[in-house]
Every structure is written in structure tokens, then in C-alpha cells.
Short mmCIF file of C-alpha atoms and ligand atoms in Angstrom, two decimals:
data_model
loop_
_atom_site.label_atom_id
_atom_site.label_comp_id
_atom_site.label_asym_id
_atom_site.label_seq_id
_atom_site.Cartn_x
_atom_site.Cartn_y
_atom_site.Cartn_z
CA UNK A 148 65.36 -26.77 -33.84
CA UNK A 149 62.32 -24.94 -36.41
CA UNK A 150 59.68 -23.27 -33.59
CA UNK A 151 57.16 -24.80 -33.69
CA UNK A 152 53.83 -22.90 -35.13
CA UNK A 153 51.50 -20.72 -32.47
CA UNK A 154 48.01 -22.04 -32.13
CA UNK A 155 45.46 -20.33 -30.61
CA UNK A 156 42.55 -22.35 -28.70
CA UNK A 157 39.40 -20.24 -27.83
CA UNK A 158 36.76 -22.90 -25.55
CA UNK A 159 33.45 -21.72 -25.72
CA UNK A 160 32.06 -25.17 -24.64
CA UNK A 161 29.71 -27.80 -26.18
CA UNK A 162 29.25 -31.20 -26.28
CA UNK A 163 32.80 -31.45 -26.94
CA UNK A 164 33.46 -29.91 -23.23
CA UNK A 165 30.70 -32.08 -21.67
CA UNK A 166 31.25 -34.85 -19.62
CA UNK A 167 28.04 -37.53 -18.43
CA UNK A 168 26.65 -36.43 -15.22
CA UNK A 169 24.85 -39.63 -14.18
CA UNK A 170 22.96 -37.55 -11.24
CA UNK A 171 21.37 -35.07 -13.95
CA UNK A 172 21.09 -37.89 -16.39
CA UNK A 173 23.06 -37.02 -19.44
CA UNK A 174 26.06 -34.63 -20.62
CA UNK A 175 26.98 -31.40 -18.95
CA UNK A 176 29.51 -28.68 -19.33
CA UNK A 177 32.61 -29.80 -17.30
CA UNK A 178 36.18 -30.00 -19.33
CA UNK A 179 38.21 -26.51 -19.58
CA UNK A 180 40.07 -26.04 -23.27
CA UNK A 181 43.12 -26.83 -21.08
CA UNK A 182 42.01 -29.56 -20.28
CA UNK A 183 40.85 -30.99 -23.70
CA UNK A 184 43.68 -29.64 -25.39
CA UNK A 185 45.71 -32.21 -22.65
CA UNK A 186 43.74 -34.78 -23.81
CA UNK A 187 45.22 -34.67 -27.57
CA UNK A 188 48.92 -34.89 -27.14
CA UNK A 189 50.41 -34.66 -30.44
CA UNK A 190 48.89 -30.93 -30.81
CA UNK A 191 51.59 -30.04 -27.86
CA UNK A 192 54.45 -31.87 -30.61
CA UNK A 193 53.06 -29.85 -33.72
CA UNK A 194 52.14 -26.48 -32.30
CA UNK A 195 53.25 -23.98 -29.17
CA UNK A 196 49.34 -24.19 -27.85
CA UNK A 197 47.43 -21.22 -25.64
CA UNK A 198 44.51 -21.94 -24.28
CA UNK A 199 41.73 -18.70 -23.85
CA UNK A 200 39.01 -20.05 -21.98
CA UNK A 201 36.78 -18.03 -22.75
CA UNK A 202 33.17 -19.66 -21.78
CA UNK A 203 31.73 -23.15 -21.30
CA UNK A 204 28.08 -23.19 -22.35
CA UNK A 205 25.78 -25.25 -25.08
CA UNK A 206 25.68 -23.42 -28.15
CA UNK A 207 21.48 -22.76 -27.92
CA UNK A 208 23.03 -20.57 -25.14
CA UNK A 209 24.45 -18.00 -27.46
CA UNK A 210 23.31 -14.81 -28.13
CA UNK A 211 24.03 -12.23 -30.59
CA UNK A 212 25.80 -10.43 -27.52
CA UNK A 213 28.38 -13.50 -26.93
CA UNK A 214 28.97 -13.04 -30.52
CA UNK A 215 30.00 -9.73 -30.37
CA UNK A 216 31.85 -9.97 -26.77
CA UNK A 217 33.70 -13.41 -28.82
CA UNK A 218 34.56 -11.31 -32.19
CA UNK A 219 36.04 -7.95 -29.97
CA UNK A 220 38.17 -10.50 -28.36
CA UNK A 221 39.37 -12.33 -31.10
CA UNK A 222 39.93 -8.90 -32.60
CA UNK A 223 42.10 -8.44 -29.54
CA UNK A 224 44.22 -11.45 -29.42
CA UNK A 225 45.05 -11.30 -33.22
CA UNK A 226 46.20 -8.53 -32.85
CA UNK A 227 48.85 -9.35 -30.71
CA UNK A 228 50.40 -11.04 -33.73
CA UNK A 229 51.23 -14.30 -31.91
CA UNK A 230 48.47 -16.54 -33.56
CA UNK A 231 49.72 -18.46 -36.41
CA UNK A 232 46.11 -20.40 -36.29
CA UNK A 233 43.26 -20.83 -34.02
CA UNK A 234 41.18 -23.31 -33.22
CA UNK A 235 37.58 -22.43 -31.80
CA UNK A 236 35.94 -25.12 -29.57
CA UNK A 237 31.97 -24.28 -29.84
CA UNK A 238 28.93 -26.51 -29.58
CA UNK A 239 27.48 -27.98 -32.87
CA UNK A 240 23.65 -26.53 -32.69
CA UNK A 241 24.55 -22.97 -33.50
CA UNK A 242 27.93 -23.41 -34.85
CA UNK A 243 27.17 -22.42 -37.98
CA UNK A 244 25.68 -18.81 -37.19
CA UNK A 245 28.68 -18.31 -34.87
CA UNK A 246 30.99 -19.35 -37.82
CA UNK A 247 29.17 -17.39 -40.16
CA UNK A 248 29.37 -13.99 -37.59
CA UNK A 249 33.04 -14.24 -37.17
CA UNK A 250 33.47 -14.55 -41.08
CA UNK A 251 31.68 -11.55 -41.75
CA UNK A 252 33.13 -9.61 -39.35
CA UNK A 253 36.66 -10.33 -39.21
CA UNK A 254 38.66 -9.93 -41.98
CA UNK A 255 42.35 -10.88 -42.04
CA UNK A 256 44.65 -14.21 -43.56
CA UNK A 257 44.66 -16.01 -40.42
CA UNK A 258 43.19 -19.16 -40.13
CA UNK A 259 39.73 -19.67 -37.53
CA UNK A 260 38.73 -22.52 -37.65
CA UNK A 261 35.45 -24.08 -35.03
CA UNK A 262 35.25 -27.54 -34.48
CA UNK A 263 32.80 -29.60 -31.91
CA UNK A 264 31.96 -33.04 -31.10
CA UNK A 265 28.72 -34.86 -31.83
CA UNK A 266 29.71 -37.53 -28.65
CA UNK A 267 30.81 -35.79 -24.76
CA UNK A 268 34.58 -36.47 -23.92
CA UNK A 269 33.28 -39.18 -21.42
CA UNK A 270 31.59 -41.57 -24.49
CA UNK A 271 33.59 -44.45 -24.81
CA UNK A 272 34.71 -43.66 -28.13
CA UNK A 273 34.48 -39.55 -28.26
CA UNK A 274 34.88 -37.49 -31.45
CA UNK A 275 35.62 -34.37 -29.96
CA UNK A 276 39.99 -35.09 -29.76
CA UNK A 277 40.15 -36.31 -33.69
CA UNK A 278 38.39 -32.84 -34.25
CA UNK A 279 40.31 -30.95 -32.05
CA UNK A 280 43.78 -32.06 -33.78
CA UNK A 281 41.91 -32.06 -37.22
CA UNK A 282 41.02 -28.14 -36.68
CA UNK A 283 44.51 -27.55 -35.47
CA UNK A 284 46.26 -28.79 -38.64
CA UNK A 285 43.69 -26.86 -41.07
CA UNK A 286 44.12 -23.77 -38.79
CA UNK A 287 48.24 -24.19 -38.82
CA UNK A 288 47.75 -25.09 -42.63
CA UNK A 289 49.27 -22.23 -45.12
CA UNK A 290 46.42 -22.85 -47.61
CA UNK A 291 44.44 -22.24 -45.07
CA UNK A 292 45.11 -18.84 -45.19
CA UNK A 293 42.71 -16.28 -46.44
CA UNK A 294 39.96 -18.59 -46.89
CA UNK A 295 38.20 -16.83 -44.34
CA UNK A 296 35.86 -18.89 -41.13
CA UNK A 297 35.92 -22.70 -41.49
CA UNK A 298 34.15 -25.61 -39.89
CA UNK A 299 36.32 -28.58 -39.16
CA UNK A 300 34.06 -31.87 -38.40
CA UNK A 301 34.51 -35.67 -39.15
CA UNK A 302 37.44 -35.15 -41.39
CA UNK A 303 35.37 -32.51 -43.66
CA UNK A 304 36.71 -28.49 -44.25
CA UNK A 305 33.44 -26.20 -44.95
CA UNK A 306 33.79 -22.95 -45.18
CA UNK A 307 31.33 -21.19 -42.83
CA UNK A 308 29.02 -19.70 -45.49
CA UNK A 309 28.49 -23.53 -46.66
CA UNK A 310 28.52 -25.75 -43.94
CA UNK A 311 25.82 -26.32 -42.38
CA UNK A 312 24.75 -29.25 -39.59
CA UNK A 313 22.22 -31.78 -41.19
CA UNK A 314 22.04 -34.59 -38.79
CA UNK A 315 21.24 -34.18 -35.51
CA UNK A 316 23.24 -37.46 -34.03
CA UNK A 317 25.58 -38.55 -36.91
CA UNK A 318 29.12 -38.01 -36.24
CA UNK A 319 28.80 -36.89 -40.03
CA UNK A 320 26.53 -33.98 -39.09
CA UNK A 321 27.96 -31.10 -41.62
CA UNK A 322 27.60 -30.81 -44.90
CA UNK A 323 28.23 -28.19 -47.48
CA UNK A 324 24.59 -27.91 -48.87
CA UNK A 325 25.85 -25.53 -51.62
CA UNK A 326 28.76 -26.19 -54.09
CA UNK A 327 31.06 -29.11 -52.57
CA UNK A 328 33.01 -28.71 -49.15
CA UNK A 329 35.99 -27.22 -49.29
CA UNK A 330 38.41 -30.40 -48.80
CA UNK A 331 39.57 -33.09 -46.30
CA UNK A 332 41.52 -33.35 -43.63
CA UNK A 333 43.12 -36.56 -41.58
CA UNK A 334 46.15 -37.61 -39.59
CA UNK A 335 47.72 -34.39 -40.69
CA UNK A 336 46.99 -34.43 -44.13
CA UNK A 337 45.18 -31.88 -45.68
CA UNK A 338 43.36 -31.25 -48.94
CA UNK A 339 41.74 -28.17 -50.00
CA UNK A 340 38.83 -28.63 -53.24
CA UNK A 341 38.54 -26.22 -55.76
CA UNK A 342 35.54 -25.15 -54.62
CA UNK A 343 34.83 -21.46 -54.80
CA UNK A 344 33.23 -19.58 -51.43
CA UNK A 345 31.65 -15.77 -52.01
CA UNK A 346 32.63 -13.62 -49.21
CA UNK A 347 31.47 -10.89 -48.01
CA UNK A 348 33.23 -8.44 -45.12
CA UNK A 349 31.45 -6.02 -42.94
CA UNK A 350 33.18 -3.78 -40.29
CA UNK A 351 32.50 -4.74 -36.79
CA UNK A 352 29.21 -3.05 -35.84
CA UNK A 353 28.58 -1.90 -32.09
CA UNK A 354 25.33 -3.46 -31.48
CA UNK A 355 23.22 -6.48 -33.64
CA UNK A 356 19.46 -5.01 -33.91
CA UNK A 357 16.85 -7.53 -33.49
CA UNK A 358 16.18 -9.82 -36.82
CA UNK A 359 13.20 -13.07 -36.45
CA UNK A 360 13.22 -15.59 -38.53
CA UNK A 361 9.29 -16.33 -39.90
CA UNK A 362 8.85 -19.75 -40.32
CA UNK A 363 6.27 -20.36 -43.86
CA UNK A 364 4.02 -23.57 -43.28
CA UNK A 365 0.79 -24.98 -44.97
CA UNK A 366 -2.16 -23.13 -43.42
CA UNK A 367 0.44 -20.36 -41.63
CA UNK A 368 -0.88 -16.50 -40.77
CA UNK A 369 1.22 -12.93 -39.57
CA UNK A 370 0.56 -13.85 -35.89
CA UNK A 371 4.79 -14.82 -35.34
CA UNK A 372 5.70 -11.60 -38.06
CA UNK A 373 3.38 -9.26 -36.12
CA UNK A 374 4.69 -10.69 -33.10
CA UNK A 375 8.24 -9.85 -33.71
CA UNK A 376 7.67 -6.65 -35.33
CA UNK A 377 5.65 -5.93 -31.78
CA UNK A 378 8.48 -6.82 -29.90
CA UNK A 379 10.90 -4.53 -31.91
CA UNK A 380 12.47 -6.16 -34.76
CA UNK A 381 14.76 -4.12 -37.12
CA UNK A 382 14.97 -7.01 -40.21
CA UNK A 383 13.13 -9.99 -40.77
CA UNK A 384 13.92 -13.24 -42.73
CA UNK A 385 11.35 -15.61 -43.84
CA UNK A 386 11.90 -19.07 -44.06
CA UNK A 387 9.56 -19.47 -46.91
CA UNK A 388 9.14 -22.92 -49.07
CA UNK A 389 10.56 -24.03 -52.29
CA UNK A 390 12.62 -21.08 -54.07
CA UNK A 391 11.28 -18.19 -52.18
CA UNK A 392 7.46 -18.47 -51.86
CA UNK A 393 4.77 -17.99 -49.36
CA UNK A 394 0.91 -17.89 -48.85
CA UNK A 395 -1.82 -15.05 -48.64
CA UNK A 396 -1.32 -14.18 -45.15
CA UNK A 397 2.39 -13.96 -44.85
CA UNK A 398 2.60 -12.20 -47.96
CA UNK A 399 -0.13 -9.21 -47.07
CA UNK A 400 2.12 -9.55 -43.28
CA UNK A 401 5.45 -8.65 -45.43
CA UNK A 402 3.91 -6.31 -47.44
CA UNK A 403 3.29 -4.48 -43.74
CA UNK A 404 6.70 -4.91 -42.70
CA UNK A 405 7.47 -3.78 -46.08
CA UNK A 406 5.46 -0.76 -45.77
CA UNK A 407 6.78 0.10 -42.42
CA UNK A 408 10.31 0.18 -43.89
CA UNK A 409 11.52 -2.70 -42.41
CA UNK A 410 13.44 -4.71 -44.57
CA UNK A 411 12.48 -8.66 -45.33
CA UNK A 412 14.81 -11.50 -46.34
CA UNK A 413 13.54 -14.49 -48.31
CA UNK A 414 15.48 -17.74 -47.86
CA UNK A 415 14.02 -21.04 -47.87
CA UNK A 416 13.23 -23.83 -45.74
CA UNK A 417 14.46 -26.27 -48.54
CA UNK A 418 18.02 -27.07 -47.35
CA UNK A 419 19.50 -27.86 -51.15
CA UNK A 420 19.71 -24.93 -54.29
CA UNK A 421 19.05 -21.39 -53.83
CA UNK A 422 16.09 -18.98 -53.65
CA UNK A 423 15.10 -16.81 -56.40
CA UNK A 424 11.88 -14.86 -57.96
CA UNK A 425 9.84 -17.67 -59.88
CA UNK A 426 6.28 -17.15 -59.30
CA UNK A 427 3.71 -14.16 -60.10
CA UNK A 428 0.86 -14.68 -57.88
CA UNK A 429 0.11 -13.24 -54.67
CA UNK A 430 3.02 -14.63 -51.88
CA UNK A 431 5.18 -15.90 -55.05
CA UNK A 432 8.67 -14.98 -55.97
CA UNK A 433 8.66 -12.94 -57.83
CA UNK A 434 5.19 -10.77 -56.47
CA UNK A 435 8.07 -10.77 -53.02
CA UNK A 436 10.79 -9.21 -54.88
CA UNK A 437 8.83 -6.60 -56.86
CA UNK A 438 7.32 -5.45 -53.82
CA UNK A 439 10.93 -5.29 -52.13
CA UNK A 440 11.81 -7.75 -50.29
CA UNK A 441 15.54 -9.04 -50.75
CA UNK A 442 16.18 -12.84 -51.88
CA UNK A 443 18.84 -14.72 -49.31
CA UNK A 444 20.94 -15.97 -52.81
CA UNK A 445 22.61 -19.74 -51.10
CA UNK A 446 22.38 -18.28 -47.22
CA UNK A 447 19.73 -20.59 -44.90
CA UNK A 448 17.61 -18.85 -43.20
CA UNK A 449 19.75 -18.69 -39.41
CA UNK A 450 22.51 -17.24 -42.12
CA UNK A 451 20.70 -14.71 -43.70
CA UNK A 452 19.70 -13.55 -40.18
CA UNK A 453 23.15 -13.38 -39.08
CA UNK A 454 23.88 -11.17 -42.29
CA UNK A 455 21.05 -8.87 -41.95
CA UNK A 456 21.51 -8.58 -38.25
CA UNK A 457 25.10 -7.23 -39.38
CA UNK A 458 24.01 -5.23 -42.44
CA UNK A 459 21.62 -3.37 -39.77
CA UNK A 460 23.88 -2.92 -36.85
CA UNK A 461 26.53 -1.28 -39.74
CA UNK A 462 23.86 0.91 -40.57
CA UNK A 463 23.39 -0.14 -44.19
CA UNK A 464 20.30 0.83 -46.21
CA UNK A 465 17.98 -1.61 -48.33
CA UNK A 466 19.94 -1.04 -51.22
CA UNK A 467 23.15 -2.06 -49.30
CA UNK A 468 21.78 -4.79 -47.62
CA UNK A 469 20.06 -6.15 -51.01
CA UNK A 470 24.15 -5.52 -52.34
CA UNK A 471 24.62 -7.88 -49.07
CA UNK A 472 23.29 -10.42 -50.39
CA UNK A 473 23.67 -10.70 -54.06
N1 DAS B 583 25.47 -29.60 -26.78
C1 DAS B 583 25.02 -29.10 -28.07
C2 DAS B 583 25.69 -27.78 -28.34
O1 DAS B 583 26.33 -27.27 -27.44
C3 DAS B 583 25.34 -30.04 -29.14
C4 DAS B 583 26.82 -30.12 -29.45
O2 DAS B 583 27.64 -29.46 -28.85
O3 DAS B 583 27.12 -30.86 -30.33
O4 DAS B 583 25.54 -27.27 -29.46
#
């Protein structure tokens, strides 16, 4: 009799944990991974399953500290050698900035997969199992292997630098906004796409230093970037319009953060294409970059955060950082 494979099941919680509290009026953290890994039965016939419950909270309830306290212990348990996969059960709001973390950070051939649920185990038709045993056969999957953090959902593989959640309600809520998703998954079958994912590795760091994301609007001034360089913030990362540009008053408020050495990330608000140095005036592209401020390449902005945030807390220098995110 072949063993089976060892899958590893790491609950942090989300909707796919949540069952409808008619009292409080909607969903609420209630199902263990035990519990939810019960509720799929042909994982038990594919895979030798443990459970590590390790929290049960919405995902806007992370913190850069969960994601370091969640990275040291996945450090832990692969280390133990018994993993042949694992499956991380997280909610779908932040998913992508814990996916993203746990790429960076944790380099090695075996499979991590997160996967979610747009609908609470209660709904009458939930997502959340389907997801569950869809992650499981990607994370047990031997070309899985090496591709670094991915993002199981609705059938779809993204890698963690691509996927990204686009719809707030539709059970189709990733998408890779870059190159094409990596493949497909169903009912066991798997299908990897040639599609071609940069990575990038950086050692564990101790602590994540504060990083703020700027939002760039119409009409916008430095009140929110002189607020969070008040308040302590090592990095910052502008979520500037179109390909990387800004007005007036932002740009003379980077140009201070600038001047004060701290280093500034352009993405863009503009969920398709990449950022990159077009423009010559005051608050353009390319008037950003020649007075230092690093361009985000493909990364969001809640991405590029997550990288600088690491980039600092390893104790890299502009140059290194700007190497970060070529
Ligand atoms: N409950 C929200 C979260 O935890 C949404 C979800 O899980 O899909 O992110």
C-alpha cells in the first residue's frame, strides 16, 4: 500500500472559517482547520493530513507581527521534514500581502499554497471545501515544487507576486493582473501555464519597520505622507496614478522624505501594466526617479510595501532595495 503524501494545514481563519451568527447579523469566526479539513473527505483518501491551528481571525486583522510569528513557525514545522505540501487557510482581504511575505521570506521547494472562501461554510452552497481540496492537490503536486507562494481560488493557480483579489463578492475574486496565472486546477487535475514569475528571496528579518502606503488623488496634499513620517515610518510607497506620477504637493512631500533619507516606492493605483519614468515635469516619472525615488516594476502598491517593509527590516540600503525591485 504507497503512503500516502503528508499535507500540512495551517488555519489562520477567514471567511472560509466563518459560520452565520444570526444574533450578530452576519458571518463570524467559528470552524477550527480540523474541523474544515472534516468537512472535505477525500483530502483524508489522498493525503496523511495535520492540522496546525494556528489562529482564527479576518484577514484586516493581520499585522506585520502575525506575519512574522506565521513565517518563524512555518520555518519551524518545515523543518521537521514531514510536510510534503501545505495548505494555508487565510482570509481573502489581505491574502495577497500574506502570500507575498511568506514568498519572500521563505525559500525552499516545498509547496505553500493559501486558499480562502468568498462564501462562510454555513452558505448554502460554500466555496471554501472545493478550495480547500483544490489547494491540497496543487500543494501535493510535484510541479508544484519550487514555484515558490501560490494562491489557490476558484479553480485558478497565481503565484503570490501576481495574484491579486479584484472583486470584492465574486467567487472569481483573483486574478493575475500581470502576465497570465500560472494554471488550473479541478477535481484533481492540475495544469501549470508557462507563465514566468520573478522571484526574489530575502532572509528572514527580526522586526518589519513601519512602511505607509500614500494614496495620489486629484486635488491630494503631504498631510497623510507627513503624517506617517510623524508617526515613524522607515519606507514609504505611493500609490500614485497612471505609470508612476503624482501632483505638486506630493511630489515637494517626497522630495522631503527624500531628503530625510527615507526611501519612497512608486507603484500605481492602476491595477493593469507596470510603473515606469515617463514624464518630466514636476510630480512626473521620470522628475520621481531622478530625484531617487525607486519605481515598484509589476508589484501593487500593498506588495511593494510588503517588499520594502522586508528590504528595511534586512537592513538593505537604497541601492539594495532599488536592486529589490528591479
Ligand atoms: N472575512 C474576510 C477576510 O477574512 C473576507 C474573506 O475571508 O474572504 O479576509
Amino acid at each position: 500500500m504507497p503512503t500516502k503524501p503528508h499535507l500540512l494545514v495551517v488555519a489562520t481563519g477567514g471567511t472560509i472559517a466563518m459560520r452565520l451568527d444570526p444574533a450578530s447579523g452576519g458571518p463570524v469566526p467559528a470552524l477550527t482547520g480540523a474541523e474544515l479539513v472534516a468537512a472535505v473527505p477525500p483530502l483524508a483518501t489522498v493525503a496523511e493530513v495535520q492540522v496546525e491551528e494556528f489562529a482564527n481571525i479576518p484577514s484586516e486583522h493581520m499585522t506585520p507581527e502575525f506575519w512574522l510569528r506565521l513565517a518563524r513557525r512555518l520555518q519551524a514545522l518545515l523543518a521537521q521534514g514531514w510536510a510534503d505540501g501545505v495548505v494555508i487557510l487565510h482570509g481573502t482581504d489581505t491574502m495577497e500581502e500574506t502570500a507575498f511575505f511568506l514568498d519572500i521570506v521563505l525559500p525552499g521547494e516545498t509547496p505553500i499554497v493559501l486558499t480562502g472562501a468568498m462564501r462562510a461554510a454555513t452558505d448554502p452552497n460554500p466555496d471554501g471545501p472545493a478550495n480547500l481540496l483544490d489547494a491540497a492537490t496543487v500543494a501535493l503536486h510535484p510541479e508544484s515544487r519550487g514555484r515558490g507562494v501560490l494562491i489557490v481560488m476558484n479553480g485558478q493557480i497565481h503565484s503570490a507576486r501576481r495574484g491579486t483579489k479584484v472583486d470584492t463578492s465574486d467567487l472569481d475574486a483573483f486574478e493575475s493582473v500581470q502576465p497570465p496565472d500560472l494554471g488550473r486546477v479541478r477535481s484533481g487535475w492540475v495544469q501549470f501555464s508557462q507563465a514566468w514569475t520573478p522571484h526574489v528571496h530575502v532572509p528572514l528579518p527580526e522586526r518589519l519597520p513601519r512602511v505607509d502606503i500614500i494614496p495620489m488623488y486629484a486635488g491630494v496634499d503631504d498631510f497623510a505622507l507627513a503624517a506617517a513620517l510623524e508617526r515613524g515610518a522607515a519606507g514609504l510607497v505611493i500609490a500614485s496614478v497612471g505609470a508612476g506620477n503624482v501632483n505638486e504637493a506630493l511630489y515637494q512631500g517626497i522630495l522631503k522624505a527624500l531628503a530625510a533619507g527615507v526611501p519612497v516606492v512608486i507603484s500605481s493605483r492602476v491595477p493593469f501594466g507596470r510603473v515606469r519614468p515617463i514624464y518630466a515635469y514636476a510630480g512626473g516619472g521620470v522628475a520621481l526617479q531622478r530625484a531617487g525615488a525607486i519605481f515598484a516594476n509589476d508589484l501593487n502598491p500593498q506588495k511593494s510595501r510588503v517588499l520594502l517593509m522586508v528590504g528595511l527590516g534586512a537592513g538593505y540600503d537604497r541601492e539594495g532595495l532599488a536592486r529589490l525591485f528591479e
